[in-house]
Each structure stands twice: as C-alpha cells, then as structure tokens.
Short mmCIF file of C-alpha atoms in Angstrom, two decimals:
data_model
loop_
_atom_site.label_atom_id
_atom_site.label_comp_id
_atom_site.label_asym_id
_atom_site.label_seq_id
_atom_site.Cartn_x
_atom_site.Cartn_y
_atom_site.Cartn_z
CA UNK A 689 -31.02 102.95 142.02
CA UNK A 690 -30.84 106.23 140.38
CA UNK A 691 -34.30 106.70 139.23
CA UNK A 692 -35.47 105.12 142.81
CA UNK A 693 -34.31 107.80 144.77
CA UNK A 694 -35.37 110.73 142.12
CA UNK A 695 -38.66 109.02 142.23
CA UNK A 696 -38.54 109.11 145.95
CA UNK A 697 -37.74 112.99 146.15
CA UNK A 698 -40.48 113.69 143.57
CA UNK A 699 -42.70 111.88 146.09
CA UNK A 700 -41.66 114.33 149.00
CA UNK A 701 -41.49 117.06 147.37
CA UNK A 702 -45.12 116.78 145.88
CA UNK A 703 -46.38 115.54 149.81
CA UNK A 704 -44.68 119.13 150.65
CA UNK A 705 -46.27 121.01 148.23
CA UNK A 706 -49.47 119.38 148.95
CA UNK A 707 -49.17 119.85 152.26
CA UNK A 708 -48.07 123.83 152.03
CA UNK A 709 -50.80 124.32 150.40
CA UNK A 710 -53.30 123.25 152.62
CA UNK A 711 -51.96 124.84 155.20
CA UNK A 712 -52.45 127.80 152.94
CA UNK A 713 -55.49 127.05 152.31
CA UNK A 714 -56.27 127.06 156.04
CA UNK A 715 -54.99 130.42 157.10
CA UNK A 716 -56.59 132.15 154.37
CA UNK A 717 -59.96 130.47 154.37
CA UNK A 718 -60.89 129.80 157.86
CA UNK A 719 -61.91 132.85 159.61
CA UNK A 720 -60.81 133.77 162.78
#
C-alpha cells in the first residue's frame, strides 16, 4: 500500500513538473 501511494505522488509530482515547465516554456518562447 505503501509503495502504491509513493508511486502515485512520484506520478504527480513529475505531471507537475512537466507541466511547469511547459508553461515555462510558453511564456518565454512565444512572443508577444
């Protein structure tokens, strides 16, 4: 059960990231 819900953070916290980052990626690369 442990390791399920570690897993399970791991997996939001990397969709976070990835999303951050894109959003980063957006602002700083598109031009306006």
């Amino acid at each position: 059960y442990l390791y399920t819900v570690m897993g399970t953070i791991v997996i939001l916290l990397g969709a976070h990231v990835a999303i951050t980052g894109y959003i980063a990626y957006e602002i700083n690369y598109v031009p306006t």
